Tab-separated table of C-alpha atoms in Angstrom:
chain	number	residue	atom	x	y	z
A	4	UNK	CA	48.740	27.594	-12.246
A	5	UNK	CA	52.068	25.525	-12.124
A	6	UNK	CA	52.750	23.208	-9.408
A	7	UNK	CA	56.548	23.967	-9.810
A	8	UNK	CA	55.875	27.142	-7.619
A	9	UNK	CA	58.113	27.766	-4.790
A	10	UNK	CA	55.440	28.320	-2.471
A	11	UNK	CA	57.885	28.090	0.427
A	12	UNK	CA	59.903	31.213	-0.671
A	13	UNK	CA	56.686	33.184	-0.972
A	14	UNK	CA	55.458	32.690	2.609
A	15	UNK	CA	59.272	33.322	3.974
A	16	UNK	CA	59.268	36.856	2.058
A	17	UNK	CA	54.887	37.453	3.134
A	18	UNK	CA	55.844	36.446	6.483
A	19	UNK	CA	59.490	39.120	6.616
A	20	UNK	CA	57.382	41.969	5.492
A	21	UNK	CA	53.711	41.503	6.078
A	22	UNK	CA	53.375	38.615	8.674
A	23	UNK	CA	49.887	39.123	9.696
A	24	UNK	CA	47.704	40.294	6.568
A	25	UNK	CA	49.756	37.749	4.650
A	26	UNK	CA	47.343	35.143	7.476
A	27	UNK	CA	44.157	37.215	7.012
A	28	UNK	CA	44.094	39.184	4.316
A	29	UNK	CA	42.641	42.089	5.750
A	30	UNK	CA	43.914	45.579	4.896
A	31	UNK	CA	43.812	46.172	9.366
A	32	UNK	CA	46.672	43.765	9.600
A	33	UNK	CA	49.366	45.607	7.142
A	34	UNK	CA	52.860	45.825	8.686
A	35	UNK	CA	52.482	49.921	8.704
A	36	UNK	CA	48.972	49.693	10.700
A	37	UNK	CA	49.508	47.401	12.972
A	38	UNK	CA	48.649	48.722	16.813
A	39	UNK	CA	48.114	47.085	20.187
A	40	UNK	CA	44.712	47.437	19.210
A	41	UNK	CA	44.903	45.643	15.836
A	42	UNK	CA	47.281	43.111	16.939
A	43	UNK	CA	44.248	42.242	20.014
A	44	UNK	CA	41.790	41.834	17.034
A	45	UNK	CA	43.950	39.619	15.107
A	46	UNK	CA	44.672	37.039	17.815
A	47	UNK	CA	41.599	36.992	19.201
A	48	UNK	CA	40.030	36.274	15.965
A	49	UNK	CA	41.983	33.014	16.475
A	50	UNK	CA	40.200	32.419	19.751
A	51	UNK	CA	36.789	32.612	18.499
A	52	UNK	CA	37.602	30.122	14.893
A	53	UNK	CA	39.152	27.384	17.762
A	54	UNK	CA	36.141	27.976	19.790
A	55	UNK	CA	34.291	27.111	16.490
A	56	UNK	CA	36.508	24.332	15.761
A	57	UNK	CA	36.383	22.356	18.943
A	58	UNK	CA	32.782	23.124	19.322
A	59	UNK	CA	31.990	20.537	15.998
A	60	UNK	CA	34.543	18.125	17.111
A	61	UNK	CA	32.270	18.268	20.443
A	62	UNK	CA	29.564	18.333	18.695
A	63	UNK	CA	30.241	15.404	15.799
A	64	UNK	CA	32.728	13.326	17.870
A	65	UNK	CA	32.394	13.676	21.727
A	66	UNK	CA	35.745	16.130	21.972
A	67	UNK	CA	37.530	15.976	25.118
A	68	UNK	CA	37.438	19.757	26.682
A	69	UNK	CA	41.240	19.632	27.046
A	70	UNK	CA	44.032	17.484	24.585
A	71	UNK	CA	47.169	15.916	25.990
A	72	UNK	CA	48.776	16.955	22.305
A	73	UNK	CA	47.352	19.385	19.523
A	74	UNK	CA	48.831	20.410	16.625
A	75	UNK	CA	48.557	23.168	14.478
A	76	UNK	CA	49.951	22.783	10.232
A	77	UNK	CA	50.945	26.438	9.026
A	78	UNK	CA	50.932	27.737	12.345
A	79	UNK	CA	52.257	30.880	10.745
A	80	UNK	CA	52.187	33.729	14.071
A	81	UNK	CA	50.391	31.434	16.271
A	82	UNK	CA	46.848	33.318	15.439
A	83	UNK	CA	45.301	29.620	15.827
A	84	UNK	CA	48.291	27.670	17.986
A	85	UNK	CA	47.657	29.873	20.444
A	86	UNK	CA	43.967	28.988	21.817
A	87	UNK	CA	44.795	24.966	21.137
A	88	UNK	CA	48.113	25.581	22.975
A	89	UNK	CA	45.682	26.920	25.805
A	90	UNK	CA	43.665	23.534	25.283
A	91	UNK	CA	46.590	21.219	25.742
A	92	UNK	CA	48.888	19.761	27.917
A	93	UNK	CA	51.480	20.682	24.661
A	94	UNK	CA	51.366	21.745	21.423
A	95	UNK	CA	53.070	21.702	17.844
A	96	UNK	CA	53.111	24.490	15.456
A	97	UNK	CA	54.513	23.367	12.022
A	98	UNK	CA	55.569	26.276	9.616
A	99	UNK	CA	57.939	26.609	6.455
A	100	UNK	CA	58.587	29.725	7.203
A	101	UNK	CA	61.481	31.008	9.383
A	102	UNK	CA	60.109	34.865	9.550
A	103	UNK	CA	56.736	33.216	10.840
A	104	UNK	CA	57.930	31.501	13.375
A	105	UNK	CA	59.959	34.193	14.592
A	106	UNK	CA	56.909	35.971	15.139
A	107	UNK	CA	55.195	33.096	16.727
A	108	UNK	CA	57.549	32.790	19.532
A	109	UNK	CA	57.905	36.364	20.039
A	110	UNK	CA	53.913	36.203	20.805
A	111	UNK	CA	54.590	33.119	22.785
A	112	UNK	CA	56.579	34.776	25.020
A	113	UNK	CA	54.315	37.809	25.034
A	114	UNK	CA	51.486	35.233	26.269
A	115	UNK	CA	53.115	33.596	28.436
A	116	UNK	CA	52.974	29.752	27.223
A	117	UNK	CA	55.899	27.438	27.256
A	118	UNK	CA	54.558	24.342	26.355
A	119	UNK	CA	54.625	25.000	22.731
A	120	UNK	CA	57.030	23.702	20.249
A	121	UNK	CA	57.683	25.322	16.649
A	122	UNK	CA	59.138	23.170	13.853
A	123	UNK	CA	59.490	23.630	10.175
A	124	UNK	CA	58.424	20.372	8.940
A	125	UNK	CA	55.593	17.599	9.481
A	126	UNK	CA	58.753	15.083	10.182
A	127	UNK	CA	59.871	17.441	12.977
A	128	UNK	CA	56.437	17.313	14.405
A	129	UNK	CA	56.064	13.369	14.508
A	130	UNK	CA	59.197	13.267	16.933
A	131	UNK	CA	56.625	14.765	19.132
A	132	UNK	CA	53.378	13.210	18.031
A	133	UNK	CA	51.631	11.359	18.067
A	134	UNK	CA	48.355	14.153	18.674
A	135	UNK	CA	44.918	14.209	19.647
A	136	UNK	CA	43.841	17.044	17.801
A	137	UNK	CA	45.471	18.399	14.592
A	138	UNK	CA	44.297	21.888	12.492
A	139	UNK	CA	45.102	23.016	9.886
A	140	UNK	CA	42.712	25.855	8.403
A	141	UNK	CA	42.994	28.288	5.365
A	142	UNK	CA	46.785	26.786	4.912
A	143	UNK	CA	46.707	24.103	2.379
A	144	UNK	CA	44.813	26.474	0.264
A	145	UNK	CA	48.146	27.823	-0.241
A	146	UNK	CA	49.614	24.728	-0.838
A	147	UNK	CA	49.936	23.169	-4.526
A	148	UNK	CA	47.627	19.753	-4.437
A	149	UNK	CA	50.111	17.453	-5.518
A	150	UNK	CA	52.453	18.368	-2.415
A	151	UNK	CA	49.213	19.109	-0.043
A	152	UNK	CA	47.870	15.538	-0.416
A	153	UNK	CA	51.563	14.334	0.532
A	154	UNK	CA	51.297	16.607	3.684
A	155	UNK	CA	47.623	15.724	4.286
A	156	UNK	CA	48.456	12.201	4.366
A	157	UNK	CA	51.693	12.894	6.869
A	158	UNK	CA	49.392	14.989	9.408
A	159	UNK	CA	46.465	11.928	9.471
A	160	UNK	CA	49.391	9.181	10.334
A	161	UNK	CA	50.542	11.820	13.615
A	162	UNK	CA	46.917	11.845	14.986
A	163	UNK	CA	46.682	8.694	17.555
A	164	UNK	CA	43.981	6.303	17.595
A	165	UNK	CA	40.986	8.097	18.830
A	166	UNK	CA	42.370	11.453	17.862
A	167	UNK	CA	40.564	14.350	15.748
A	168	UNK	CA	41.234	16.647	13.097
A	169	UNK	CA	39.768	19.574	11.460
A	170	UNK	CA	41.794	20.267	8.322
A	171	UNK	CA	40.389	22.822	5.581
A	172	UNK	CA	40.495	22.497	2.050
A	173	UNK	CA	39.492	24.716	-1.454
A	174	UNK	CA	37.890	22.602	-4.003
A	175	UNK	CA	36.544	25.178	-6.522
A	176	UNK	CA	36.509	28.802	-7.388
A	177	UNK	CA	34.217	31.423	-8.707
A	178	UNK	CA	34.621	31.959	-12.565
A	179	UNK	CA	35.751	35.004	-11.955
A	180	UNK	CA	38.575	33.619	-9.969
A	181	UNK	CA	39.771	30.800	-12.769
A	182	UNK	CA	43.643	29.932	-13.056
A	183	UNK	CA	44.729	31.038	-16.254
A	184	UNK	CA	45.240	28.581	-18.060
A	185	UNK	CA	41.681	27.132	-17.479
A	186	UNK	CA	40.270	30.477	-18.430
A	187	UNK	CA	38.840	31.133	-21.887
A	188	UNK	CA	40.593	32.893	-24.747
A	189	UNK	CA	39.090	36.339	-23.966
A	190	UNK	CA	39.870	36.501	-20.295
A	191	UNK	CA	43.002	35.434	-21.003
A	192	UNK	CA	43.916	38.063	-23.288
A	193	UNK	CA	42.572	40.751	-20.538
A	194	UNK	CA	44.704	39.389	-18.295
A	195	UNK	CA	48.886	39.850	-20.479
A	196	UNK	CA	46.908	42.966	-21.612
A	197	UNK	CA	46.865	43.894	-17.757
A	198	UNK	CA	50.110	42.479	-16.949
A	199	UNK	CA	51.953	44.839	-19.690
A	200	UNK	CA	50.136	48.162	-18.955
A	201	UNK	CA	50.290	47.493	-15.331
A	202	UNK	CA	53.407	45.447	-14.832
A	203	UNK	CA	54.374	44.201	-10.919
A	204	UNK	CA	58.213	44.070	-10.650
A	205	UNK	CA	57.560	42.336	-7.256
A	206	UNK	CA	55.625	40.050	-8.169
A	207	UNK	CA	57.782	36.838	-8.911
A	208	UNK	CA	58.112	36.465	-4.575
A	209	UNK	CA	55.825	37.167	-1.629
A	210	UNK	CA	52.105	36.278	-3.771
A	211	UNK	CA	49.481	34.522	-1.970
A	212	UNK	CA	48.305	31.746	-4.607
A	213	UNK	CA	45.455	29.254	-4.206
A	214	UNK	CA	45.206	26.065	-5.129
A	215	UNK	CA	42.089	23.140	-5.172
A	216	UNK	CA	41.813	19.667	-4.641
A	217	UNK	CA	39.893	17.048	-5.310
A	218	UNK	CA	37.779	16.364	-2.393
A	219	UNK	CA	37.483	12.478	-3.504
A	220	UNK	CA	41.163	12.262	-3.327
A	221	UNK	CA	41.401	13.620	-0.107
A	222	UNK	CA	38.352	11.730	1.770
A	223	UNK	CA	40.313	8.662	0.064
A	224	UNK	CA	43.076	9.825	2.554
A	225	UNK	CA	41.243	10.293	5.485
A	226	UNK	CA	39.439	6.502	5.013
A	227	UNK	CA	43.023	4.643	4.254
A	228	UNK	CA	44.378	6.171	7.363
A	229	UNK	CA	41.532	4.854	9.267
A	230	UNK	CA	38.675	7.857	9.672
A	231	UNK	CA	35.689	6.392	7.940
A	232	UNK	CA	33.062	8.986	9.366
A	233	UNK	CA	34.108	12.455	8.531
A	234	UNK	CA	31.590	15.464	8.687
A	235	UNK	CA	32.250	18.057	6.306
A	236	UNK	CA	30.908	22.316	6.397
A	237	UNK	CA	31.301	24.562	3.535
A	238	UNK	CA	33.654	26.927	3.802
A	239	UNK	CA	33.937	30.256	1.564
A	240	UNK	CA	36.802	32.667	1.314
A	241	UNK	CA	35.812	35.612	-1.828
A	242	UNK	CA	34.534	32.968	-3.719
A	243	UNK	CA	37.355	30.394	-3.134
A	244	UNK	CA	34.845	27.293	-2.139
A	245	UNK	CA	36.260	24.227	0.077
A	246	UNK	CA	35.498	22.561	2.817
A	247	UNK	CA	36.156	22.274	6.356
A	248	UNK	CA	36.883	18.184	7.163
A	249	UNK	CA	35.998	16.792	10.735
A	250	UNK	CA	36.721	13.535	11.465
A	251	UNK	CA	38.522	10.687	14.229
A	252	UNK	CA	40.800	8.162	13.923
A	253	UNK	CA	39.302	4.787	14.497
A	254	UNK	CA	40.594	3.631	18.137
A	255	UNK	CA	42.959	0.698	17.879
C-alpha cells in the first residue's frame, strides 16, 4: 500500500462514472440502477447517520439543535451535507473531486437549499470558517495517513472555540483484508497468481483503497488543537475497524 497513490484521480474517475456506489458501496447505487426510488434510499440514508451523529454530540457535549456553520470533509453528492445543511444557518462541503460536486449541486438545487457552499480544498473552506460542527465520516478512510493527518489537523484549526466534530477514522483490518506488502509469503503469492489469470485493465484509476492510522497520532491532534475530552465508538465497515471521534474545542 504506497502512499504515492493519486487518490485524487481515483475519486474524480469513481465519482464521473459511479458517483453514488463509489459513497456506499452498495450494488443498489450503480450508475445503471439508479431510480427515483434508489436515489430516495441513498439520501435518506444520510438523514438517519446525521441524526446519529448529532444525537452523540447532544448526548457527550450539550449540541446546540441548530449550527450557525457546519461543515462537511468529502462531501462527495451531498448524501451527508445535506441534513447538516438543513441544521445550519450555512454550510461547507469540501470535495477533491469535480464530478462529485457536480452532482452535489445538481441535488442542491433539486432540494431546494442555497445556503450551501462547495469547495475543493480545506483552504477554500477556512475563507468561510470558522464552524461549529465539522464531519467527516467514511472519507479519510480513503485517504493515505500521511496526507489525512495533514487534513485532520487543517479541519480541527476551522472549528471555533466551543465547536464540535465527529470525524471517522480506520485503524485496523481483518487479516483477511491485509495490504500486501504486510501479508505473508503465501497470500502474497495467491494474490500476482490472481492478478495474471484474472488481470483488470482498469484497474490503475477509479479503485476505492483504504488506508489506517494510528489512533495515538490522531488523538495527539485533536489535544494540540485544544479538544482534551474526546469520546470515541467503534465503527466497522467488512472488517475495516476505526473509530468514530467526538469531541469540542475548548472555549477561548
Amino acid at each position: 500500500m504506497s502512499n504515492a497513490r493519486d487518490t485524487d484521480s481515483d475519486w474524480n474517475q469513481l465519482g464521473a462514472v459511479d458517483p453514488y456506489w463509489a459513497v456506499i458501496t452498495d450494488e443498489r447505487f450503480r450508475a445503471d440502477k439508479m431510480d427515483a426510488t434508489t436515489r430516495e434510499a441513498f439520501y435518506g440514508s444520510g438523514f438517519g447517520d446525521v441524526d446519529q451523529f448529532h444525537a452523540a454530540l447532544k448526548h457527550y457535549f450539550l449540541a446546540p439543535d441548530h449550527f450557525e456553520a457546519c461543515l462537511d470533509f468529502g462531501a462527495g453528492v451531498g448524501r451527508l451535507l445535506v441534513p447538516m445543511a438543513k441544521r445550519a444557518d450555512k454550510a461547507v462541503g469540501v470535495d477533491i473531486a469535480d464530478s462529485m460536486r457536480a452532482v452535489c449541486q445538481s441535488h442542491l438545487k433539486d432540494v431546494g437549499l442555497s445556503n450551501v457552499k462547495l469547495v475543493a480544498t480545506p483552504k477554500e473552506a477556512a475563507t468561510f470558517g470558522p464552524f461549529d460542527w465539522v464531519n467527516s465520516f467514511i472519507v479519510l478512510q480513503h485517504i493515505p495517513s500521511a496526507r489525512g493527518m495533514i487534513l485532520i489537523d487543517d479541519l480541527l484549526a476551522m472549528v471555533r472555540p466551543g465547536g464540535l466534530l465527529s470525524l471517522q477514522v480506520t485503524t485496523s483490518r481483518d487479516t483477511h483484508l491485509m495490504p500486501q506488502d504486510s501479508a505473508g509469503p503465501v497470500r502474497k503469492l495467491l494474490r500476482r497468481v490472481r492478478k495474471s489469470l484474472f488481470p483488470r485493465p482498469d484497474s490503475d484509476i477509479g479503485q476505492i483503497t483504504m488506508y489506517d492510522y494510528d489512533l495515538g497520532q490522531v488523538l495527539a491532534l485533536f489535544t494540540r488543537a485544544g479538544c482534551p475530552r474526546f469520546v470515541l465508538e467503534h465503527t466497522d465497515h467488512g472488517g475495516h475497524h476505526g473509530f468514530m471521534i467526538y469531541a469540542q474545542k475548548v472555549a477561548g
